[in-house]
Short mmCIF file of C-alpha atoms in Angstrom, two decimals:
data_model
loop_
_atom_site.label_atom_id
_atom_site.label_comp_id
_atom_site.label_asym_id
_atom_site.label_seq_id
_atom_site.Cartn_x
_atom_site.Cartn_y
_atom_site.Cartn_z
CA UNK A 1 1.81 93.83 -99.12
CA UNK A 2 2.98 95.97 -101.98
CA UNK A 3 0.73 98.54 -103.58
CA UNK A 4 -2.85 99.26 -104.38
CA UNK A 5 -3.33 100.16 -108.02
CA UNK A 6 -7.03 101.00 -108.20
CA UNK A 7 -6.42 104.73 -108.21
CA UNK A 8 -8.49 107.31 -110.09
CA UNK A 9 -5.58 108.65 -112.12
CA UNK A 10 -4.60 106.56 -115.20
CA UNK A 11 -0.89 106.33 -114.25
CA UNK A 12 -1.06 106.92 -110.49
CA UNK A 13 0.07 104.15 -108.16
CA UNK A 14 -0.72 104.15 -104.44
CA UNK A 15 1.56 102.81 -101.76
CA UNK A 16 -0.44 101.60 -98.73
CA UNK A 17 1.98 103.27 -96.33
CA UNK A 18 1.13 106.70 -97.78
CA UNK A 19 -2.39 106.57 -96.37
CA UNK A 20 -1.41 105.54 -92.84
CA UNK A 21 -0.46 109.03 -91.52
CA UNK A 22 -3.71 110.71 -92.61
CA UNK A 23 -5.95 107.82 -91.49
CA UNK A 24 -4.18 107.64 -88.13
CA UNK A 25 -4.40 111.42 -87.77
CA UNK A 26 -8.14 111.35 -88.42
CA UNK A 27 -8.41 108.50 -85.91
CA UNK A 28 -6.75 110.64 -83.21
CA UNK A 29 -8.65 113.78 -84.25
CA UNK A 30 -12.05 112.08 -84.03
CA UNK A 31 -11.36 110.59 -80.61
CA UNK A 32 -10.03 113.95 -79.40
CA UNK A 33 -13.39 115.48 -80.28
CA UNK A 34 -15.44 112.77 -78.61
CA UNK A 35 -13.38 112.62 -75.42
CA UNK A 36 -13.19 116.38 -75.30
CA UNK A 37 -16.96 116.74 -75.27
CA UNK A 38 -17.23 114.17 -72.48
CA UNK A 39 -14.82 116.24 -70.41
CA UNK A 40 -16.70 119.47 -71.22
CA UNK A 41 -19.85 118.27 -69.46
CA UNK A 42 -19.38 120.42 -66.29
CA UNK A 43 -18.99 123.62 -68.34
CA UNK A 44 -22.00 122.76 -70.46
CA UNK A 45 -24.10 121.99 -67.35
CA UNK A 46 -23.10 125.26 -65.70
CA UNK A 47 -23.63 127.42 -68.79
CA UNK A 48 -27.07 125.99 -69.62
CA UNK A 49 -28.10 125.45 -65.98
CA UNK A 50 -28.80 121.76 -66.52
CA UNK A 51 -28.58 118.79 -64.12
CA UNK A 52 -25.67 116.42 -64.61
CA UNK A 53 -27.83 113.47 -65.71
CA UNK A 54 -29.35 115.56 -68.52
CA UNK A 55 -25.98 116.84 -69.73
CA UNK A 56 -24.62 113.29 -69.67
CA UNK A 57 -26.93 112.43 -72.59
CA UNK A 58 -24.54 114.15 -75.01
CA UNK A 59 -21.90 111.64 -73.90
CA UNK A 60 -24.03 108.53 -73.41
CA UNK A 61 -26.12 108.62 -76.59
CA UNK A 62 -23.04 109.57 -78.60
CA UNK A 63 -21.25 106.58 -77.09
CA UNK A 64 -23.93 104.20 -78.29
CA UNK A 65 -23.79 105.73 -81.75
CA UNK A 66 -20.01 105.26 -81.89
CA UNK A 67 -20.36 101.55 -81.12
CA UNK A 68 -23.10 100.98 -83.66
CA UNK A 69 -21.49 103.28 -86.21
CA UNK A 70 -18.27 101.27 -86.03
CA UNK A 71 -20.14 98.10 -87.00
CA UNK A 72 -22.01 99.91 -89.80
CA UNK A 73 -18.86 101.43 -91.31
CA UNK A 74 -17.10 98.07 -91.09
CA UNK A 75 -19.92 96.47 -93.07
CA UNK A 76 -20.09 99.32 -95.58
CA UNK A 77 -16.35 99.04 -96.22
CA UNK A 78 -17.07 95.82 -98.13
CA UNK A 79 -19.22 97.65 -100.68
CA UNK A 80 -17.94 101.25 -100.56
CA UNK A 81 -14.29 102.30 -100.74
CA UNK A 82 -12.62 103.53 -97.55
CA UNK A 83 -11.75 106.76 -99.36
CA UNK A 84 -15.43 107.58 -100.01
CA UNK A 85 -16.46 106.58 -96.48
CA UNK A 86 -13.79 108.78 -94.90
CA UNK A 87 -14.77 111.83 -96.96
CA UNK A 88 -18.45 111.22 -96.19
CA UNK A 89 -17.60 110.92 -92.47
CA UNK A 90 -15.65 114.19 -92.48
CA UNK A 91 -18.58 116.05 -94.08
CA UNK A 92 -21.11 114.58 -91.63
CA UNK A 93 -18.84 115.31 -88.66
CA UNK A 94 -18.43 118.91 -89.77
CA UNK A 95 -22.16 119.41 -90.40
CA UNK A 96 -23.03 118.16 -86.92
CA UNK A 97 -20.45 120.45 -85.33
CA UNK A 98 -21.86 123.47 -87.16
CA UNK A 99 -25.35 122.62 -85.87
CA UNK A 100 -24.04 122.32 -82.32
CA UNK A 101 -22.17 125.63 -82.49
CA UNK A 102 -25.01 127.63 -84.04
CA UNK A 103 -27.56 126.37 -81.50
CA UNK A 104 -25.25 126.41 -78.49
CA UNK A 105 -27.96 127.86 -76.21
CA UNK A 106 -30.44 125.04 -76.88
CA UNK A 107 -29.44 121.70 -75.35
CA UNK A 108 -31.85 119.69 -77.51
CA UNK A 109 -30.23 121.01 -80.69
CA UNK A 110 -26.76 120.66 -79.17
CA UNK A 111 -27.62 117.00 -78.63
CA UNK A 112 -28.76 116.71 -82.26
CA UNK A 113 -25.51 118.30 -83.41
CA UNK A 114 -23.46 115.93 -81.22
CA UNK A 115 -25.24 112.89 -82.62
CA UNK A 116 -24.74 114.02 -86.23
CA UNK A 117 -21.09 114.78 -85.42
CA UNK A 118 -20.68 111.34 -83.84
CA UNK A 119 -22.19 109.61 -86.87
CA UNK A 120 -19.18 110.94 -88.77
CA UNK A 121 -16.38 110.52 -86.26
CA UNK A 122 -17.41 106.89 -85.60
CA UNK A 123 -15.79 105.99 -88.92
CA UNK A 124 -12.18 106.85 -88.12
CA UNK A 125 -11.08 104.08 -85.75
CA UNK A 126 -12.85 101.27 -87.61
CA UNK A 127 -11.71 102.29 -91.08
CA UNK A 128 -8.09 102.68 -89.95
CA UNK A 129 -8.05 99.12 -88.56
CA UNK A 130 -9.75 97.75 -91.69
CA UNK A 131 -7.27 99.54 -93.95
CA UNK A 132 -4.27 98.20 -92.02
CA UNK A 133 -5.54 94.62 -91.93
CA UNK A 134 -6.35 94.77 -95.63
CA UNK A 135 -3.06 96.20 -96.89
CA UNK A 136 -0.45 94.90 -94.44
CA UNK A 137 0.50 91.55 -92.97
CA UNK A 138 2.87 90.00 -90.42
CA UNK A 139 5.05 92.27 -88.30
CA UNK A 140 4.19 95.30 -90.39
CA UNK A 141 0.51 94.82 -89.65
CA UNK A 142 1.20 94.43 -85.92
CA UNK A 143 3.25 97.64 -85.99
CA UNK A 144 0.48 99.72 -87.53
CA UNK A 145 -2.23 98.16 -85.36
CA UNK A 146 -0.05 98.91 -82.34
CA UNK A 147 -0.15 102.58 -83.33
CA UNK A 148 -3.91 102.56 -82.70
CA UNK A 149 -3.46 101.72 -79.00
CA UNK A 150 -1.05 104.59 -78.46
CA UNK A 151 -3.27 106.85 -80.58
CA UNK A 152 -6.28 106.11 -78.37
CA UNK A 153 -4.44 107.12 -75.19
CA UNK A 154 -2.95 110.15 -76.93
CA UNK A 155 -6.43 111.28 -77.97
CA UNK A 156 -7.60 111.08 -74.36
CA UNK A 157 -4.73 113.32 -73.32
CA UNK A 158 -5.19 115.90 -76.09
CA UNK A 159 -9.00 115.88 -75.84
CA UNK A 160 -9.03 116.35 -72.08
CA UNK A 161 -6.37 119.06 -71.86
CA UNK A 162 -7.48 120.86 -75.02
CA UNK A 163 -11.19 120.95 -74.18
CA UNK A 164 -10.44 121.93 -70.58
CA UNK A 165 -8.45 124.97 -71.62
CA UNK A 166 -10.88 125.95 -74.39
CA UNK A 167 -13.82 125.75 -71.96
CA UNK A 168 -11.96 127.79 -69.35
CA UNK A 169 -10.41 130.52 -71.48
CA UNK A 170 -12.53 130.70 -74.66
CA UNK A 171 -15.87 128.97 -74.13
CA UNK A 172 -16.94 125.34 -74.47
CA UNK A 173 -18.94 125.95 -77.69
CA UNK A 174 -15.71 126.88 -79.51
CA UNK A 175 -14.71 123.23 -79.31
CA UNK A 176 -17.31 122.54 -82.01
CA UNK A 177 -15.32 124.72 -84.42
CA UNK A 178 -12.21 122.56 -84.04
CA UNK A 179 -13.97 120.05 -86.31
CA UNK A 180 -13.64 122.42 -89.27
CA UNK A 181 -9.94 121.54 -89.38
CA UNK A 182 -10.90 118.06 -90.61
CA UNK A 183 -11.94 119.58 -93.96
CA UNK A 184 -8.25 120.19 -94.63
CA UNK A 185 -7.76 116.42 -94.65
CA UNK A 186 -9.98 115.81 -97.69
CA UNK A 187 -7.33 116.71 -100.36
CA UNK A 188 -4.80 114.52 -98.52
CA UNK A 189 -7.26 111.63 -98.43
CA UNK A 190 -7.85 111.97 -102.16
CA UNK A 191 -4.10 111.87 -102.85
CA UNK A 192 -3.11 109.04 -100.53
CA UNK A 193 -6.04 106.69 -99.89
CA UNK A 194 -6.66 104.28 -102.80
CA UNK A 195 -10.01 104.10 -104.57
CA UNK A 196 -10.34 100.36 -104.00
CA UNK A 197 -12.43 97.86 -105.88
CA UNK A 198 -15.36 96.77 -103.68
CA UNK A 199 -17.98 94.06 -103.71
CA UNK A 200 -21.50 93.62 -102.39
CA UNK A 201 -21.77 93.97 -98.63
CA UNK A 202 -24.47 93.57 -96.02
CA UNK A 203 -25.45 95.65 -92.99
CA UNK A 204 -27.74 94.04 -90.43
CA UNK A 205 -29.75 97.24 -89.94
CA UNK A 206 -32.51 95.55 -87.94
CA UNK A 207 -30.07 93.85 -85.58
CA UNK A 208 -28.18 97.09 -84.97
CA UNK A 209 -31.49 98.91 -84.46
CA UNK A 210 -32.46 96.40 -81.75
CA UNK A 211 -29.09 96.90 -80.04
CA UNK A 212 -29.69 100.66 -80.11
CA UNK A 213 -33.18 100.23 -78.63
CA UNK A 214 -31.85 98.05 -75.82
CA UNK A 215 -28.89 100.31 -74.98
CA UNK A 216 -30.83 103.59 -75.22
CA UNK A 217 -33.67 102.20 -73.10
CA UNK A 218 -31.16 101.11 -70.46
CA UNK A 219 -29.52 104.53 -70.37
CA UNK A 220 -32.83 106.40 -70.17
CA UNK A 221 -33.96 104.08 -67.36
CA UNK A 222 -30.80 104.87 -65.43
CA UNK A 223 -31.42 108.60 -65.87
CA UNK A 224 -34.46 108.58 -63.55
CA UNK A 225 -35.43 104.91 -62.99
CA UNK A 226 -38.70 105.32 -64.88
CA UNK A 227 -40.08 101.77 -65.24
CA UNK A 228 -41.62 102.60 -68.64
CA UNK A 229 -38.12 102.67 -70.12
CA UNK A 230 -37.74 98.99 -69.23
CA UNK A 231 -40.29 98.15 -71.94
CA UNK A 232 -37.92 98.92 -74.86
CA UNK A 233 -35.09 97.22 -72.92
CA UNK A 234 -37.02 93.95 -72.57
CA UNK A 235 -38.57 94.16 -76.05
CA UNK A 236 -35.22 94.96 -77.68
CA UNK A 237 -33.49 92.08 -75.90
CA UNK A 238 -36.20 89.51 -76.73
CA UNK A 239 -36.36 90.56 -80.38
CA UNK A 240 -32.56 90.57 -80.66
CA UNK A 241 -32.32 87.01 -79.33
CA UNK A 242 -35.05 85.94 -81.78
CA UNK A 243 -33.29 87.77 -84.63
CA UNK A 244 -29.86 86.20 -84.14
CA UNK A 245 -31.42 82.73 -83.73
CA UNK A 246 -33.42 82.92 -86.95
CA UNK A 247 -31.24 84.93 -89.35
CA UNK A 248 -27.90 83.67 -90.64
CA UNK A 249 -26.78 87.15 -91.73
CA UNK A 250 -27.42 88.80 -88.35
CA UNK A 251 -24.77 91.11 -86.87
CA UNK A 252 -23.74 88.18 -84.69
CA UNK A 253 -25.09 84.63 -84.59
CA UNK A 254 -26.28 82.59 -81.64
CA UNK A 255 -23.28 80.30 -82.23
CA UNK A 256 -21.01 82.97 -80.74
CA UNK A 257 -22.82 82.70 -77.43
CA UNK A 258 -22.45 78.93 -77.46
CA UNK A 259 -18.74 79.62 -77.06
CA UNK A 260 -18.58 79.73 -73.26
CA UNK A 261 -15.20 81.45 -73.04
CA UNK A 262 -16.23 84.26 -75.39
CA UNK A 263 -19.63 84.77 -73.74
CA UNK A 264 -18.31 84.82 -70.17
CA UNK A 265 -15.50 87.23 -71.01
CA UNK A 266 -18.00 89.52 -72.75
CA UNK A 267 -19.88 89.74 -69.44
CA UNK A 268 -16.67 90.75 -67.64
CA UNK A 269 -15.96 93.31 -70.38
CA UNK A 270 -19.43 94.85 -70.03
CA UNK A 271 -19.17 95.22 -66.25
CA UNK A 272 -15.64 96.61 -65.98
CA UNK A 273 -15.82 99.01 -68.93
CA UNK A 274 -18.95 100.61 -67.49
CA UNK A 275 -16.61 101.87 -64.74
CA UNK A 276 -13.94 103.29 -67.06
CA UNK A 277 -15.60 106.48 -68.26
CA UNK A 278 -17.98 106.60 -65.31
CA UNK A 279 -15.05 107.67 -63.13
CA UNK A 280 -13.54 109.82 -65.87
CA UNK A 281 -16.90 111.58 -66.42
CA UNK A 282 -17.25 112.34 -62.70
CA UNK A 283 -13.63 113.43 -62.24
CA UNK A 284 -13.93 117.08 -63.40
CA UNK A 285 -17.15 117.57 -61.41
CA UNK A 286 -15.52 116.14 -58.27
CA UNK A 287 -12.25 118.10 -58.45
CA UNK A 288 -14.07 121.30 -59.37
CA UNK A 289 -16.66 121.04 -56.57
CA UNK A 290 -14.39 119.74 -53.80
CA UNK A 291 -11.15 121.61 -54.60
CA UNK A 292 -12.39 124.58 -56.64
CA UNK A 293 -10.28 123.87 -59.75
CA UNK A 294 -11.39 125.11 -63.17
CA UNK A 295 -11.53 122.70 -66.12
CA UNK A 296 -8.15 123.82 -67.45
CA UNK A 297 -6.53 123.01 -64.11
CA UNK A 298 -8.43 119.73 -63.79
CA UNK A 299 -7.21 118.61 -67.20
CA UNK A 300 -3.59 119.04 -66.11
CA UNK A 301 -4.13 116.55 -63.30
CA UNK A 302 -4.96 113.88 -65.89
CA UNK A 303 -1.78 114.24 -67.96
CA UNK A 304 0.40 111.87 -65.88
CA UNK A 305 -2.29 109.16 -66.00
CA UNK A 306 -2.65 109.29 -69.77
CA UNK A 307 1.11 109.30 -70.30
CA UNK A 308 1.44 106.26 -68.01
CA UNK A 309 -1.33 104.51 -69.96
CA UNK A 310 0.44 105.20 -73.28
CA UNK A 311 3.66 103.72 -71.89
CA UNK A 312 1.96 100.59 -70.53
CA UNK A 313 -0.12 100.14 -73.68
CA UNK A 314 3.00 100.37 -75.84
CA UNK A 315 4.81 97.84 -73.64
CA UNK A 316 2.09 95.18 -73.49
CA UNK A 317 4.08 92.90 -75.79
CA UNK A 318 7.08 92.98 -73.46
CA UNK A 319 4.88 92.61 -70.37
CA UNK A 320 3.35 89.47 -71.90
CA UNK A 321 6.77 87.80 -71.65
CA UNK A 322 6.59 88.04 -67.85
CA UNK A 323 2.85 87.79 -67.08
CA UNK A 324 0.26 85.33 -68.36
CA UNK A 325 -3.07 86.72 -69.53
CA UNK A 326 -4.75 85.53 -66.34
CA UNK A 327 -2.13 87.22 -64.16
CA UNK A 328 -2.22 90.46 -66.16
CA UNK A 329 -6.03 90.69 -66.07
CA UNK A 330 -6.17 89.93 -62.35
CA UNK A 331 -3.47 92.51 -61.53
CA UNK A 332 -5.21 95.09 -63.74
CA UNK A 333 -8.60 94.56 -62.09
CA UNK A 334 -7.05 94.87 -58.62
CA UNK A 335 -5.30 98.04 -59.79
CA UNK A 336 -8.61 99.53 -60.97
CA UNK A 337 -10.22 98.72 -57.61
CA UNK A 338 -7.38 100.32 -55.62
CA UNK A 339 -7.34 103.33 -57.97
CA UNK A 340 -10.92 104.19 -56.96
CA UNK A 341 -10.94 102.97 -53.36
CA UNK A 342 -8.08 105.25 -52.24
CA UNK A 343 -9.68 108.54 -53.39
CA UNK A 344 -13.08 107.35 -52.16
CA UNK A 345 -11.73 107.20 -48.61
CA UNK A 346 -9.44 110.25 -48.96
CA UNK A 347 -11.58 112.38 -51.23
CA UNK A 348 -11.07 115.73 -49.47
CA UNK A 349 -7.60 115.28 -47.98
CA UNK A 350 -4.99 115.81 -50.72
CA UNK A 351 -5.41 116.57 -54.41
CA UNK A 352 -2.33 114.48 -55.22
CA UNK A 353 -4.25 111.31 -54.38
CA UNK A 354 -6.31 111.86 -57.54
CA UNK A 355 -3.20 112.16 -59.69
CA UNK A 356 -1.95 108.86 -58.26
CA UNK A 357 -5.43 107.38 -58.72
CA UNK A 358 -5.61 108.31 -62.38
CA UNK A 359 -2.10 107.01 -63.06
CA UNK A 360 -3.00 103.62 -61.58
CA UNK A 361 -6.44 103.68 -63.25
CA UNK A 362 -5.05 104.38 -66.74
CA UNK A 363 -2.17 101.91 -66.41
CA UNK A 364 -4.52 99.15 -65.26
CA UNK A 365 -6.94 99.54 -68.18
CA UNK A 366 -4.02 99.67 -70.62
CA UNK A 367 -2.57 96.49 -69.08
CA UNK A 368 -5.91 94.70 -69.23
CA UNK A 369 -7.03 95.45 -72.80
CA UNK A 370 -4.78 93.11 -74.82
CA UNK A 371 -4.93 90.06 -72.51
CA UNK A 372 -8.71 90.35 -72.12
CA UNK A 373 -9.28 90.55 -75.89
CA UNK A 374 -6.94 87.60 -76.40
CA UNK A 375 -8.72 85.54 -73.74
CA UNK A 376 -12.16 86.31 -75.15
CA UNK A 377 -11.40 85.25 -78.74
CA UNK A 378 -8.98 82.43 -77.90
CA UNK A 379 -11.46 79.70 -78.83
CA UNK A 380 -13.24 81.60 -81.60
CA UNK A 381 -12.58 80.08 -85.06
CA UNK A 382 -10.20 82.17 -87.15
CA UNK A 383 -12.84 82.81 -89.82
CA UNK A 384 -15.10 84.37 -87.17
CA UNK A 385 -12.47 86.41 -85.34
CA UNK A 386 -13.35 89.65 -87.16
CA UNK A 387 -17.01 89.71 -86.13
CA UNK A 388 -16.04 88.49 -82.65
CA UNK A 389 -13.71 91.47 -82.17
CA UNK A 390 -16.35 93.76 -83.67
CA UNK A 391 -18.97 92.64 -81.16
CA UNK A 392 -16.39 92.82 -78.37
CA UNK A 393 -15.73 96.50 -79.19
CA UNK A 394 -19.46 97.11 -79.58
CA UNK A 395 -19.93 95.75 -76.04
CA UNK A 396 -17.36 98.23 -74.74
CA UNK A 397 -19.03 101.08 -76.60
CA UNK A 398 -22.38 100.21 -75.04
CA UNK A 399 -20.96 99.62 -71.54
CA UNK A 400 -19.17 102.99 -71.50
CA UNK A 401 -22.28 105.22 -71.96
CA UNK A 402 -24.30 103.04 -69.58
CA UNK A 403 -21.54 103.55 -67.01
CA UNK A 404 -21.65 107.31 -67.56
CA UNK A 405 -25.45 107.21 -67.17
CA UNK A 406 -25.51 105.39 -63.85
CA UNK A 407 -22.61 107.46 -62.54
CA UNK A 408 -24.44 110.68 -63.44
CA UNK A 409 -27.58 109.40 -61.71
CA UNK A 410 -25.60 108.50 -58.59
CA UNK A 411 -24.09 111.99 -58.59
CA UNK A 412 -27.60 113.44 -58.75
CA UNK A 413 -28.87 111.19 -55.94
CA UNK A 414 -25.88 112.19 -53.74
CA UNK A 415 -25.54 109.02 -51.67
CA UNK A 416 -23.86 109.34 -48.28
CA UNK A 417 -22.18 106.05 -47.41
CA UNK A 418 -19.11 107.62 -45.83
CA UNK A 419 -20.64 109.85 -43.17
CA UNK A 420 -18.02 110.39 -40.50
CA UNK A 421 -15.18 109.09 -42.68
CA UNK A 422 -14.85 112.05 -45.05
CA UNK A 423 -15.47 115.69 -44.24
CA UNK A 424 -18.11 117.81 -45.97
CA UNK A 425 -21.38 116.40 -47.28
CA UNK A 426 -20.34 117.07 -50.87
CA UNK A 427 -17.03 115.25 -50.43
CA UNK A 428 -18.82 112.38 -48.72
CA UNK A 429 -21.26 112.15 -51.62
CA UNK A 430 -18.52 111.97 -54.25
CA UNK A 431 -16.60 109.49 -52.12
CA UNK A 432 -19.73 107.35 -51.87
CA UNK A 433 -20.16 107.31 -55.66
CA UNK A 434 -16.52 106.26 -55.99
CA UNK A 435 -17.13 103.53 -53.42
CA UNK A 436 -20.04 102.22 -55.51
CA UNK A 437 -17.89 102.23 -58.65
CA UNK A 438 -15.25 100.36 -56.66
CA UNK A 439 -17.89 97.76 -55.76
CA UNK A 440 -18.76 97.35 -59.46
CA UNK A 441 -15.08 96.84 -60.31
CA UNK A 442 -14.76 94.32 -57.46
CA UNK A 443 -17.78 92.48 -58.84
CA UNK A 444 -16.04 92.25 -62.23
CA UNK A 445 -12.94 90.75 -60.56
CA UNK A 446 -15.08 88.15 -58.76
CA UNK A 447 -16.87 87.33 -62.01
CA UNK A 448 -13.58 86.92 -63.85
CA UNK A 449 -12.06 84.61 -61.26
CA UNK A 450 -15.23 82.50 -61.03
CA UNK A 451 -15.48 82.26 -64.83
CA UNK A 452 -11.83 81.20 -65.07
CA UNK A 453 -12.47 78.36 -62.61
CA UNK A 454 -15.58 77.27 -64.55
CA UNK A 455 -13.78 77.32 -67.90
CA UNK A 456 -10.76 75.47 -66.60
CA UNK A 457 -12.98 72.75 -65.14
CA UNK A 458 -14.88 72.44 -68.43
CA UNK A 459 -11.70 72.33 -70.48
CA UNK A 460 -10.47 68.75 -70.90
CA UNK A 461 -8.50 68.83 -74.12
CA UNK A 462 -6.82 72.20 -73.57
CA UNK A 463 -6.65 72.74 -69.83
CA UNK A 464 -4.09 75.54 -69.98
CA UNK A 465 -5.76 77.92 -72.42
CA UNK A 466 -6.45 80.56 -69.78
CA UNK A 467 -3.02 80.45 -68.15
#
């Protein structure tokens, strides 16, 4: 599309392409911060003398807030211009970071700072995608949306390496101050992002609140298996089902779950994405404890994996010419299983096995993302595709912190399923946790293959939709 003319200046005309670099930069910057703080968990635990499951709260609760915040910002973008939302998000992100830095010796206030920070950084990814879909179409739109996939993997690389070196050579709290650089983006946002005309929008605050209750209750239950935390889980789920059945303007309607293909794929998404950052969260603890590496050195081990993921993610279009969605998803799930099984059995033998593991792990998730999204929304009506993708991403953002929570709890429990196979007790414990994560990934593969069979049997008019 051409230009956006609703600018504040009387003669100023905005070209949509002018805003892409700053919005994409903020997208990368925000994810760098979030992923960096996940990787900093070992340093934070050591400095404050906290157990791993307690420290994991700054990653898990922030993860829930990112998922919910993405839906909120998407809804607000209908009634408030993207320019105003971005500036608001930068200010909130900065305020939270200042709180976290000032109170760096108090974990409760660090957690408050992280949550305020996350309430701001949750805007970047969603608003970039909304801006691109609003101002571009056809191949140009695909090009700019494709940038977001590469940007996500790039942010993992920068966040991990950057936070690892800052924690090792400066101090983990200094990572909070990196956020101050985002203030420099405000003048650029004012010059390049159009002040668009908006209309009335709606945010399903109650529905999102119920999702937060359910997800937070689940995470807190997995912290110490206190049965009292199951009360908000059950209450949140029951009320959410009632809400979406009785309110037409709910965050998602019951009609979505009547779509068998969408619903079954959402289950697969929830299971497999709980593994993704579970392994990544444990990785620095494992390498540090078993091999004695500092965080800066650990972060270097992840570079090949993230680069491989960027390459595969950028090539998904070409890969689709050779593999069907079903083949790509199956290969990816098998790759994820192998990526964790190998180091589980060889945890204390050779550090290189973890480099290979992370390469295969990153490549497999990058290969899976596009085909799995496409499969999930294949039978969703075009007019509902936006909310379907929104709920799909929300599912991922809830699965990820839950995965971190149960991984942290397993690390605390120190299971020993590999006695006699691996060496020291500590190595055996980490290997056992990896073996459990491998079992979860295997379960997701079984679910996927069973669901494919069910859907293909049910499909009479379009028998080849999953092929």
